[in-house]
Short mmCIF file of C-alpha atoms in Angstrom, two decimals:
data_model
loop_
_atom_site.label_atom_id
_atom_site.label_comp_id
_atom_site.label_asym_id
_atom_site.label_seq_id
_atom_site.Cartn_x
_atom_site.Cartn_y
_atom_site.Cartn_z
CA MET A 296 29.77 -29.59 -95.71
CA GLN A 297 27.36 -30.99 -93.28
CA LEU A 298 25.74 -33.14 -95.91
CA ILE A 299 29.15 -34.76 -97.02
CA ILE A 300 29.97 -35.29 -93.45
CA ASP A 301 26.82 -37.02 -92.90
CA SER A 302 27.09 -38.80 -96.16
CA LEU A 303 30.49 -40.42 -95.58
CA PRO A 304 29.75 -43.69 -94.63
CA LEU A 305 27.89 -44.06 -97.88
CA LEU A 306 30.66 -42.62 -99.86
CA TRP A 307 32.88 -44.51 -98.34
CA SER A 308 31.37 -47.77 -99.36
CA GLY A 309 31.36 -46.33 -103.02
CA LEU A 310 35.00 -45.42 -102.64
CA LEU A 311 35.81 -48.91 -101.74
CA THR A 312 33.88 -50.38 -104.95
CA THR A 313 35.96 -48.10 -106.76
CA PHE A 314 39.33 -48.88 -105.11
CA LYS A 315 38.53 -52.68 -105.69
CA LEU A 316 37.55 -52.08 -109.41
CA ALA A 317 40.45 -49.98 -109.91
CA ILE A 318 43.10 -52.22 -107.89
CA LEU A 319 41.54 -55.27 -109.93
CA THR A 320 41.88 -53.69 -113.18
CA LEU A 321 45.38 -52.27 -112.83
CA LEU A 322 46.55 -55.91 -111.80
CA LEU A 323 44.83 -57.66 -114.46
CA THR A 324 45.68 -55.14 -116.86
CA ALA A 325 49.39 -55.15 -116.13
CA ILE A 326 49.20 -59.10 -116.22
CA ILE A 327 47.48 -59.40 -119.48
CA SER A 328 49.59 -56.56 -120.97
CA LEU A 329 52.93 -58.06 -120.39
CA PHE A 330 51.69 -61.55 -121.68
CA VAL A 331 50.21 -59.92 -125.14
CA GLY A 332 53.36 -57.64 -125.23
CA ILE A 333 55.70 -60.45 -125.12
CA MET A 334 53.45 -62.45 -127.92
CA SER A 335 53.59 -59.40 -130.06
CA VAL A 336 57.61 -59.40 -130.09
CA SER A 337 57.63 -63.63 -130.46
CA ARG A 338 59.42 -65.17 -132.76
CA TYR A 339 56.52 -67.09 -133.90
CA ARG A 340 54.55 -65.75 -136.47
CA LEU A 341 50.96 -67.22 -135.09
CA LEU A 342 51.42 -65.57 -131.72
CA ARG A 343 52.33 -62.04 -132.93
CA ILE A 344 49.19 -62.21 -135.19
CA LEU A 345 46.72 -63.06 -132.00
CA ALA A 346 48.41 -60.32 -130.33
CA LEU A 347 47.71 -57.93 -133.11
CA ILE A 348 44.09 -59.06 -133.59
CA TYR A 349 43.93 -58.41 -129.75
CA VAL A 350 45.17 -55.10 -129.48
CA GLU A 351 43.58 -53.74 -132.82
CA PHE A 352 40.08 -54.96 -131.53
CA PHE A 353 40.27 -53.59 -128.17
CA ARG A 354 42.09 -50.44 -128.94
CA ASP A 355 39.56 -49.55 -131.75
CA ILE A 356 36.46 -49.35 -129.80
CA PRO A 357 35.33 -46.45 -127.57
CA LEU A 358 35.72 -47.43 -123.60
CA VAL A 359 32.13 -46.77 -123.04
CA VAL A 360 30.89 -48.70 -126.02
CA ASN A 361 33.08 -51.58 -124.93
CA LEU A 362 31.59 -51.47 -121.68
CA LEU A 363 27.99 -51.22 -122.86
CA PHE A 364 28.53 -54.00 -125.17
CA VAL A 365 30.01 -56.32 -122.44
CA TYR A 366 27.23 -55.51 -120.03
CA PHE A 367 24.35 -56.05 -122.57
CA GLY A 368 26.03 -58.57 -124.87
CA ALA A 369 27.20 -60.96 -122.40
CA PRO A 370 23.74 -62.38 -121.94
CA LEU A 371 23.16 -63.10 -125.60
CA ILE A 372 26.13 -65.67 -125.19
CA GLY A 373 24.81 -67.06 -122.17
CA LEU A 374 26.99 -65.29 -119.54
CA SER A 375 25.19 -63.03 -117.21
CA LEU A 376 27.80 -60.34 -115.50
CA ASP A 377 26.99 -58.17 -112.79
CA PRO A 378 27.88 -54.59 -113.45
CA PHE A 379 30.84 -54.70 -111.68
CA SER A 380 32.42 -57.83 -113.58
CA ALA A 381 31.28 -56.41 -116.94
CA ALA A 382 33.36 -53.18 -116.09
CA LEU A 383 36.34 -55.23 -114.62
CA VAL A 384 36.36 -57.14 -118.10
CA SER A 385 36.14 -54.02 -120.49
CA PHE A 386 38.47 -52.08 -118.67
CA THR A 387 40.76 -54.82 -118.34
CA THR A 388 40.67 -55.71 -122.39
CA TRP A 389 41.01 -51.99 -123.16
CA GLY A 390 43.97 -51.35 -120.85
CA SER A 391 45.73 -54.32 -121.71
CA ALA A 392 45.40 -53.48 -125.54
CA ASN A 393 47.02 -50.30 -124.74
CA GLY A 394 49.42 -51.83 -122.26
CA SER A 395 50.71 -54.27 -124.60
CA GLU A 396 51.53 -51.88 -126.98
CA ILE A 397 53.43 -49.64 -124.61
CA ILE A 398 55.48 -53.03 -123.46
CA ARG A 399 55.76 -53.81 -127.36
CA GLY A 400 57.43 -50.23 -127.60
CA GLY A 401 59.64 -51.03 -124.54
CA PHE A 402 60.97 -54.17 -126.20
CA ASN A 403 61.30 -52.38 -129.57
CA ALA A 404 63.68 -49.46 -128.13
CA ILE A 405 66.18 -52.37 -126.73
CA PRO A 406 69.30 -52.30 -129.14
CA LYS A 407 68.95 -55.59 -130.55
CA HIS A 408 72.69 -56.35 -129.82
CA GLN A 409 71.78 -56.72 -126.37
CA ARG A 410 69.58 -59.92 -127.41
CA GLU A 411 72.60 -60.90 -129.72
CA SER A 412 75.12 -60.83 -126.93
CA ALA A 413 73.10 -62.59 -124.14
CA LEU A 414 72.36 -65.31 -126.91
CA ALA A 415 76.03 -65.13 -127.35
CA LEU A 416 76.92 -66.11 -124.00
CA GLY A 417 74.77 -69.03 -124.51
CA LEU A 418 71.44 -67.96 -122.71
CA ARG A 419 68.31 -69.31 -124.20
CA PRO A 420 65.47 -67.23 -125.64
CA SER A 421 63.56 -67.11 -122.51
CA GLU A 422 66.45 -66.70 -120.10
CA THR A 423 67.35 -63.66 -122.49
CA LEU A 424 63.86 -62.36 -122.20
CA PHE A 425 63.67 -62.32 -118.46
CA MET A 426 66.83 -61.68 -117.42
CA VAL A 427 68.23 -59.10 -120.01
CA LEU A 428 65.39 -57.73 -122.10
CA LEU A 429 62.38 -57.42 -119.18
CA PRO A 430 64.71 -55.87 -116.87
CA GLN A 431 65.62 -53.10 -119.29
CA ILE A 432 62.29 -52.00 -120.19
CA VAL A 433 61.11 -51.50 -116.70
CA LEU A 434 62.33 -47.99 -116.64
CA PRO A 435 61.13 -46.70 -120.05
CA ILE A 436 57.64 -47.80 -119.81
CA LEU A 437 57.00 -46.59 -116.10
CA PRO A 438 55.86 -43.22 -117.46
CA PRO A 439 53.50 -44.55 -120.17
CA PHE A 440 52.16 -47.14 -117.94
CA THR A 441 51.70 -44.26 -115.00
CA GLY A 442 49.55 -42.30 -117.65
CA LEU A 443 47.69 -45.53 -118.53
CA PHE A 444 47.06 -46.67 -114.86
CA SER A 445 45.89 -42.99 -114.31
CA LEU A 446 43.36 -43.13 -117.02
CA LEU A 447 42.30 -46.57 -115.87
CA ILE A 448 41.37 -45.35 -112.48
CA GLN A 449 39.40 -42.12 -113.80
CA ALA A 450 37.67 -44.81 -116.43
CA THR A 451 36.37 -46.92 -113.39
CA SER A 452 33.55 -44.11 -112.84
CA LEU A 453 32.35 -45.11 -116.20
CA ALA A 454 31.00 -48.33 -114.27
CA SER A 455 28.29 -46.11 -113.05
CA MET A 456 26.87 -46.30 -116.50
CA VAL A 457 25.80 -50.12 -116.18
CA GLY A 458 24.72 -49.35 -112.69
CA ALA A 459 27.83 -50.42 -110.36
CA THR A 460 27.37 -48.64 -107.11
CA GLU A 461 31.18 -47.18 -107.36
CA PHE A 462 32.17 -43.90 -106.02
CA LEU A 463 30.53 -41.45 -108.43
CA ARG A 464 27.18 -43.18 -108.81
CA THR A 465 27.02 -42.82 -104.68
CA ALA A 466 27.62 -39.59 -105.12
CA LYS A 467 24.90 -39.03 -107.83
CA ILE A 468 22.38 -40.76 -105.65
CA ILE A 469 23.31 -38.48 -102.61
CA VAL A 470 23.01 -35.61 -104.97
CA GLU A 471 19.16 -36.67 -106.45
CA ARG A 472 18.11 -37.71 -102.89
CA THR A 473 18.98 -34.56 -101.44
CA THR A 474 17.59 -32.72 -104.51
CA LEU A 475 14.30 -34.50 -104.00
CA MET A 476 14.20 -34.07 -100.05
CA THR A 477 15.12 -30.51 -99.96
CA GLY A 478 14.51 -29.05 -103.27
CA GLU A 479 17.82 -27.42 -103.20
CA SER A 480 20.72 -29.37 -105.51
CA PRO A 481 23.89 -29.92 -103.67
CA ALA A 482 25.57 -31.00 -106.54
CA PHE A 483 28.29 -28.43 -106.78
CA MET A 484 29.29 -29.56 -103.53
CA VAL A 485 29.25 -33.03 -103.84
CA PHE A 486 30.48 -33.23 -107.03
CA GLY A 487 33.40 -30.64 -106.03
CA PHE A 488 34.34 -33.43 -103.30
CA VAL A 489 34.09 -36.18 -105.79
CA LEU A 490 36.56 -34.16 -108.21
CA CYS A 491 38.88 -33.81 -105.28
CA VAL A 492 38.91 -36.96 -104.33
CA TYR A 493 39.81 -38.49 -107.96
CA PHE A 494 42.59 -35.89 -108.27
CA CYS A 495 44.17 -37.22 -104.88
CA ILE A 496 44.06 -40.81 -105.85
CA CYS A 497 45.72 -40.23 -109.23
CA TYR A 498 48.20 -37.69 -107.65
CA CYS A 499 49.34 -40.04 -105.41
CA LEU A 500 49.60 -42.90 -108.04
CA ASN A 501 51.92 -40.32 -109.89
CA LEU A 502 53.94 -39.13 -106.83
CA PHE A 503 54.52 -43.14 -106.30
CA THR A 504 55.70 -43.80 -109.74
CA ALA A 505 57.92 -40.78 -110.24
CA TRP A 506 59.55 -41.64 -106.86
CA LEU A 507 60.06 -45.35 -108.11
CA GLU A 508 61.28 -43.97 -111.13
CA ARG A 509 64.11 -41.93 -109.34
CA LYS A 510 64.94 -44.57 -107.32
CA ILE A 511 65.51 -47.37 -110.12
CA THR A 512 67.73 -44.47 -111.94
CA VAL A 513 69.56 -43.89 -108.81
CA ALA A 514 70.16 -47.34 -108.02
CA ARG A 515 71.53 -48.03 -111.47
CA THR A 516 73.99 -45.05 -111.50
CA VAL A 517 75.37 -44.79 -108.14
CA HIS A 518 77.44 -47.76 -107.08
CA GLN A 519 78.21 -49.14 -103.63
CA ASN A 520 80.72 -47.38 -102.03
CA ASP A 521 84.31 -47.97 -102.98
CA SER A 522 85.68 -49.46 -99.80
CA ALA A 523 82.98 -52.36 -100.29
CA SER A 524 84.30 -52.79 -103.84
CA ASP A 525 87.83 -53.15 -102.67
CA ASP A 526 87.07 -55.55 -99.86
CA GLU A 527 85.07 -57.53 -102.42
CA HIS A 528 87.87 -57.44 -104.78
CA GLY A 529 90.52 -58.35 -101.69
CA ALA A 530 88.22 -61.57 -100.92
CA ALA A 531 87.90 -62.50 -104.61
CA ALA A 532 91.54 -62.43 -105.43
CA PRO A 533 93.19 -65.23 -103.24
CA ALA A 534 90.26 -67.54 -104.28
CA SER A 535 90.98 -67.26 -107.95
CA ALA A 536 94.76 -67.40 -107.39
CA GLY A 537 94.06 -70.65 -105.65
CA LYS A 538 91.97 -71.77 -108.92
CA ALA A 539 94.45 -70.81 -111.32
CA MET B 44 98.00 -70.31 -115.52
CA SER B 45 96.39 -72.10 -118.58
CA GLU B 46 92.86 -71.92 -118.19
CA THR B 47 92.45 -71.29 -121.82
CA GLN B 48 94.19 -74.27 -123.09
CA SER B 49 92.12 -77.14 -121.55
CA THR B 50 91.74 -78.19 -125.24
CA GLN B 51 92.60 -81.90 -125.06
CA THR B 52 89.95 -83.20 -127.67
CA GLY B 53 92.19 -85.04 -130.12
CA HIS B 54 92.47 -83.50 -133.42
CA ALA B 55 89.69 -81.77 -133.96
CA SER B 56 90.28 -78.20 -135.53
CA ALA B 57 89.02 -75.27 -133.21
CA ILE B 58 86.92 -74.06 -136.23
CA ARG B 59 85.97 -75.82 -139.62
CA VAL B 60 84.11 -73.99 -142.24
CA GLU B 61 83.42 -75.73 -145.33
CA GLY B 62 81.66 -74.66 -148.47
CA LEU B 63 79.85 -72.05 -146.60
CA ASN B 64 77.12 -70.14 -148.69
CA LYS B 65 74.65 -67.67 -147.11
CA TRP B 66 71.96 -65.54 -148.43
CA PHE B 67 69.98 -62.69 -146.83
CA GLY B 68 66.62 -63.18 -148.99
CA SER B 69 67.76 -63.90 -152.36
CA PHE B 70 71.04 -62.01 -152.19
CA GLN B 71 74.05 -64.10 -151.36
CA VAL B 72 76.47 -62.57 -149.18
CA LEU B 73 78.73 -65.46 -148.61
CA PHE B 74 80.63 -67.52 -151.38
CA ASP B 75 81.93 -71.10 -150.87
CA ILE B 76 83.62 -70.11 -147.43
CA ASN B 77 86.53 -72.71 -146.50
CA LEU B 78 88.30 -71.74 -143.40
CA THR B 79 89.93 -74.06 -140.85
CA VAL B 80 91.34 -72.43 -137.64
CA GLU B 81 93.44 -74.93 -135.41
CA ASN B 82 93.69 -74.71 -131.84
CA GLY B 83 95.69 -71.97 -130.31
CA GLU B 84 95.79 -70.20 -133.68
CA ARG B 85 94.83 -66.56 -134.26
CA VAL B 86 93.26 -65.80 -137.30
CA VAL B 87 92.46 -61.87 -138.42
CA ILE B 88 90.03 -61.37 -141.03
CA CYS B 89 89.98 -58.07 -142.66
CA GLY B 90 88.44 -56.51 -146.05
CA PRO B 91 86.55 -53.82 -147.32
CA SER B 92 83.00 -53.01 -145.66
CA GLY B 93 80.21 -55.39 -146.95
CA SER B 94 82.59 -57.75 -147.74
CA GLY B 95 80.98 -60.33 -145.26
CA LYS B 96 83.53 -60.36 -142.59
CA SER B 97 81.03 -59.83 -139.95
CA THR B 98 78.57 -61.98 -141.40
CA LEU B 99 80.91 -64.82 -141.40
CA ILE B 100 82.05 -64.71 -137.85
CA ARG B 101 78.27 -64.25 -136.62
CA CYS B 102 77.55 -67.65 -138.62
CA ILE B 103 80.01 -69.46 -136.40
CA ASN B 104 78.07 -68.73 -133.46
CA ALA B 105 74.76 -69.30 -135.12
CA LEU B 106 73.83 -65.47 -134.73
CA GLU B 107 73.13 -65.81 -138.58
CA ASP B 108 72.26 -69.06 -140.01
CA HIS B 109 73.60 -70.54 -142.96
CA GLN B 110 71.85 -72.18 -145.94
CA GLN B 111 74.96 -74.59 -147.25
CA GLY B 112 77.94 -75.98 -145.93
CA VAL B 113 79.12 -77.29 -142.97
CA ILE B 114 80.23 -75.22 -139.67
CA GLU B 115 81.99 -77.18 -137.00
CA VAL B 116 83.49 -75.91 -133.68
CA GLU B 117 85.81 -78.15 -131.66
CA GLY B 118 84.34 -81.11 -133.90
CA LYS B 119 80.74 -80.26 -132.89
CA ALA B 120 78.85 -79.72 -136.20
CA LEU B 121 76.22 -76.53 -136.14
CA GLY B 122 72.94 -77.90 -137.18
CA HIS B 123 69.82 -76.06 -137.44
CA ASP B 124 68.62 -77.53 -134.21
CA SER B 125 68.70 -75.47 -131.07
CA THR B 126 70.88 -78.14 -128.99
CA SER B 127 73.59 -77.92 -131.45
CA VAL B 128 73.20 -74.14 -131.23
CA TYR B 129 73.68 -74.06 -127.30
CA ASP B 130 76.39 -76.28 -127.65
CA VAL B 131 78.54 -74.25 -129.75
CA ARG B 132 77.45 -70.94 -127.99
CA THR B 133 78.73 -72.20 -124.77
CA GLU B 134 82.23 -73.09 -126.36
CA VAL B 135 82.44 -69.68 -128.33
CA GLY B 136 82.81 -66.33 -126.81
CA MET B 137 82.12 -63.29 -128.88
CA VAL B 138 83.08 -59.73 -128.29
CA PHE B 139 81.09 -57.26 -130.25
CA GLN B 140 81.73 -53.68 -131.56
CA HIS B 141 79.39 -52.13 -129.44
CA PHE B 142 80.62 -53.66 -126.44
CA ASN B 143 76.87 -54.60 -125.25
CA LEU B 144 77.19 -54.85 -121.57
CA PHE B 145 73.72 -55.30 -119.83
CA PRO B 146 72.98 -51.69 -118.57
CA HIS B 147 70.88 -52.87 -115.56
CA LEU B 148 73.69 -54.94 -114.02
CA THR B 149 77.06 -54.00 -112.53
CA ILE B 150 80.15 -55.04 -114.28
CA LEU B 151 80.44 -58.09 -111.85
CA GLU B 152 76.76 -58.99 -112.41
CA ASN B 153 77.45 -58.88 -116.24
CA CYS B 154 80.31 -61.21 -115.69
CA ILE B 155 78.46 -63.87 -113.65
CA LEU B 156 75.16 -63.78 -115.82
CA ALA B 157 75.89 -66.44 -118.30
CA PRO B 158 78.12 -68.72 -115.77
CA THR B 159 75.42 -69.03 -113.27
CA VAL B 160 72.56 -69.34 -115.79
CA VAL B 161 74.00 -71.69 -118.58
CA ARG B 162 76.77 -73.27 -116.35
CA LYS B 163 74.92 -73.45 -113.19
CA THR B 164 78.17 -72.46 -111.45
CA PRO B 165 77.49 -71.31 -107.99
CA ARG B 166 77.29 -67.74 -107.51
CA LYS B 167 80.32 -67.43 -105.07
CA GLU B 168 82.43 -69.46 -107.63
CA ALA B 169 81.06 -67.43 -110.60
CA GLU B 170 82.27 -64.28 -108.76
CA ALA B 171 85.87 -65.53 -108.00
CA THR B 172 86.20 -66.40 -111.67
CA ALA B 173 84.35 -63.04 -112.75
CA MET B 174 87.24 -61.13 -110.35
CA HIS B 175 89.93 -63.30 -111.59
CA PHE B 176 89.26 -62.16 -115.36
CA LEU B 177 88.36 -58.69 -114.29
CA GLU B 178 91.93 -58.42 -112.90
CA LYS B 179 93.28 -59.94 -116.04
CA VAL B 180 91.67 -56.92 -117.94
CA LYS B 181 92.89 -54.64 -115.41
CA ILE B 182 89.55 -53.24 -113.97
CA PRO B 183 88.69 -55.27 -110.81
CA GLU B 184 88.29 -52.05 -108.93
CA GLN B 185 85.11 -51.19 -111.25
CA ALA B 186 83.26 -54.33 -110.53
CA ASN B 187 80.53 -53.00 -108.57
CA LYS B 188 79.91 -50.03 -111.18
CA TYR B 189 77.16 -49.90 -113.82
CA PRO B 190 78.41 -49.56 -117.29
CA ILE B 191 77.45 -46.45 -117.97
CA GLN B 192 79.93 -45.11 -115.35
CA LEU B 193 82.83 -46.49 -117.27
CA SER B 194 84.55 -45.48 -120.55
CA GLY B 195 84.21 -47.29 -123.92
CA GLY B 196 87.56 -48.80 -123.38
CA GLN B 197 86.91 -50.07 -120.11
CA GLN B 198 83.34 -51.33 -121.23
CA GLN B 199 85.00 -53.22 -123.91
CA ARG B 200 87.53 -54.75 -121.56
CA VAL B 201 84.71 -55.86 -119.57
CA ALA B 202 82.86 -57.42 -122.47
CA ILE B 203 86.20 -59.42 -122.89
CA ALA B 204 86.22 -60.67 -119.40
CA ARG B 205 82.52 -61.36 -119.43
CA SER B 206 82.86 -63.71 -122.59
CA LEU B 207 86.11 -65.08 -120.84
CA CYS B 208 83.96 -66.27 -117.84
CA MET B 209 82.21 -68.85 -119.51
CA ARG B 210 85.72 -70.42 -120.49
CA PRO B 211 85.35 -70.56 -124.07
CA ARG B 212 87.51 -72.76 -126.33
CA VAL B 213 87.50 -70.03 -128.97
CA MET B 214 86.98 -66.36 -129.02
CA LEU B 215 85.41 -64.20 -131.87
CA PHE B 216 85.90 -60.42 -132.30
CA ASP B 217 83.53 -58.57 -134.44
CA GLU B 218 85.39 -55.22 -134.90
CA PRO B 219 86.24 -54.78 -131.40
CA THR B 220 87.92 -51.43 -131.48
CA SER B 221 85.82 -49.69 -134.44
CA ALA B 222 83.45 -47.65 -131.76
CA LEU B 223 86.39 -46.71 -129.55
CA ASP B 224 88.06 -43.42 -129.41
CA PRO B 225 91.48 -43.33 -130.42
CA GLU B 226 93.12 -43.22 -127.06
CA MET B 227 90.81 -46.24 -125.99
CA ILE B 228 91.89 -48.56 -128.70
CA LYS B 229 95.30 -49.26 -127.19
CA GLU B 230 93.78 -50.51 -124.30
CA VAL B 231 91.52 -52.88 -125.73
CA LEU B 232 94.18 -54.22 -127.90
CA ASP B 233 96.75 -54.85 -125.38
CA THR B 234 94.01 -57.07 -123.69
CA MET B 235 93.70 -59.03 -126.83
CA VAL B 236 97.48 -59.13 -127.19
CA ALA B 237 97.67 -60.56 -123.69
CA LEU B 238 94.84 -62.87 -124.30
CA ALA B 239 96.72 -64.00 -127.57
CA GLY B 240 99.69 -64.49 -125.71
CA GLU B 241 98.13 -67.16 -123.49
CA GLY B 242 97.09 -69.41 -126.46
CA MET B 243 93.48 -68.52 -126.95
CA THR B 244 92.13 -69.42 -130.14
CA MET B 245 90.89 -66.16 -131.65
CA VAL B 246 89.13 -65.06 -134.99
CA CYS B 247 89.39 -61.37 -135.10
CA VAL B 248 87.38 -59.24 -137.53
CA THR B 249 89.42 -55.64 -137.40
CA HIS B 250 91.24 -52.81 -139.22
CA GLU B 251 93.92 -52.70 -136.70
CA MET B 252 96.67 -53.84 -139.03
CA GLY B 253 99.23 -53.33 -136.34
CA PHE B 254 97.45 -55.85 -134.21
CA ALA B 255 97.26 -58.18 -137.40
CA ARG B 256 100.74 -58.15 -137.66
CA LYS B 257 101.89 -58.16 -134.17
CA VAL B 258 99.35 -61.21 -133.40
CA ALA B 259 98.01 -63.06 -136.25
CA ASN B 260 99.39 -66.48 -137.58
CA ARG B 261 97.19 -65.86 -140.72
CA VAL B 262 95.41 -63.04 -142.28
CA VAL B 263 92.36 -63.46 -144.19
CA PHE B 264 91.39 -61.28 -146.92
CA MET B 265 87.57 -61.01 -147.97
CA ASP B 266 85.98 -59.14 -150.67
CA ALA B 267 82.44 -59.33 -152.15
CA GLY B 268 81.22 -62.22 -150.04
CA ALA B 269 84.32 -64.48 -150.95
CA ILE B 270 87.86 -65.04 -149.05
CA VAL B 271 90.40 -63.63 -151.62
CA GLU B 272 93.77 -64.50 -150.01
CA VAL B 273 94.94 -66.11 -147.02
CA ASN B 274 98.60 -65.56 -145.80
CA SER B 275 100.88 -65.14 -143.26
CA PRO B 276 101.22 -61.45 -141.96
CA ASP B 277 104.60 -61.06 -143.35
CA ALA B 278 103.76 -62.00 -146.83
CA PHE B 279 100.15 -60.11 -146.65
CA PHE B 280 101.68 -57.04 -146.03
CA THR B 281 104.78 -56.94 -147.64
CA ASN B 282 104.09 -59.15 -150.87
CA PRO B 283 100.19 -58.93 -151.19
CA GLN B 284 99.25 -61.59 -154.26
CA ASN B 285 95.86 -60.40 -155.33
CA GLU B 286 95.43 -57.24 -156.64
CA ARG B 287 92.57 -56.59 -154.77
CA THR B 288 94.29 -56.90 -151.57
CA GLN B 289 96.94 -54.53 -152.89
CA ALA B 290 94.05 -52.17 -153.46
CA PHE B 291 92.84 -52.19 -150.06
CA LEU B 292 96.27 -52.03 -148.14
CA ASN B 293 96.93 -49.10 -150.12
CA GLN B 294 93.92 -47.28 -148.83
CA VAL B 295 93.96 -48.69 -145.17
CA LEU B 296 97.79 -48.24 -144.74
CA GLN B 297 98.01 -44.84 -146.16
CA HIS B 298 95.17 -43.13 -144.17
#
C-alpha cells in the first residue's frame, strides 16, 4: 500500500496521459463517426462507397495490429509519429469505423415516413437531416455508443505496447523497478490498483450515459405543466384572432 | 376567415396532370393519367389497393419522380430540378396514413418547424399561426405535449394542422384514416369536412365512401394504374358506368 502512495505522483502523470488520450480519442471518434455515418446513408453512391471502404477496412483489422502498423508503418511513408499520436490515429480510425455503423443503424431504424413528411413540408434534405433525423437517433444510439466509448477507454491501455507512457505502462514500470530493487514483486497490488482505476472510469461513464438517457426519455414524455400550456394558449389566441 | 382562399393567380388550375406515366424499374405503375383539379375543388380518389392511388398523389409533390408527362401545381411545372420541387412542395400540404409527427418535438414545435425553417417566419408569429390551426383542429390544449402522449386521431389532426401552418394552396391526403381505430376516424373526417367547407382545394385518397359522398365534387376511380372512371359522387355511387367500378363498390359498400 505504501508503495502505491509513494508512487502516486508517477501514476498520476500516467493517468493524465491516459485521460488525454481517451478524451481526444472519444472526441475524434464521435466527430468522424458522425461524418462517415452520414456519408453511408447519403443519396450519392460515391459517398456511400467511400464510407463502406473506410468501415470495412478499419473494422476488419485487429486493433493491436492496426496500432503496430500505424506506429511502425508511418515512417515508411515519411511520417514519424510519436507513440501517443500513433495510438490516437489507430484508436480513432478503429473507433469511428465501428461508431459510424452505429449511426448508420440509427438512421436506418427511423421509419422512412419521417423523412418523407419533412420533405413534404418543404424542408431541404440537409434541413431534414439535421432537424428531423439526427435528433431522433440520439436516444437509440446512446447505449451502443456508451459501449464503444467504454471499449475505447480500455483500449488506450494498448498504447503501452508502442511505448506511450500512459497509466498501464507507468504501473508496469513501477512493478519492474520495485522488483529489481527489493526482489519482491508488487505486481498483484499495483495491477489490482490499475484494475480498480479503469473500472471506476468506465463505471462513471456508464452512470453518466444512463443518467443522460433517462433525462432525454423523461424530457420527451413529460410535458410542461398544464397551466403553462393554458397560458400560452390564452396568449396566442388573441394574436391569431387578430390575424384572421 | 379565408386564409385558405388566397388563390388569385388567374386561371391556372390548382393541379394539372397530363399524360403521366410512371415506372418502378421496369414495372409500369401509372398509365397515361390525366387529371385536372380546379381551385377549391375536392377530389376523392378511390380504388383497390395497388391501383396506384397513393403513387399518383405522391407524384404531385415529388415524393415520387415521374418519367413521362406533365405535372403542374398552381401553374408551376414540376420538373426534375430541385428548385421546382421545393417550389411545389411549399404550396402543397400532405397528410399521410401514419401521421408522421416528429417524435422529438412537441406538438407546437412540430407545427412551427417548417414555417420557421422554410418560410423564415419569426418564431412568435409561427407560434400564433400554429395555435390558430391547433384550435381549428380542436386540440390547442395539447400544444406542449409530445406526439406519443396523443391518441392516433389527435395525432392525425395535429398532422393536418402542421400542414396548414405552411398555408398551402392544395392539400393532399393519403389514406388519412386507414391507420386509425374506428372511433377516431370520425374526429379526423370532421376536421377534413370543416377544411373542405372553407374552400381548401383537396385531393384525398380514401376508402371512406361516406366522406366522398358528403364532400367530394368528383370521385376518381383507379384500377391497375389507370383512371377508370371520373364522376360526380351521386352518379358514381348510384349509377357507376364501369363494371370494375361496380365490382369495387359492391365490395366496399357491403362489408
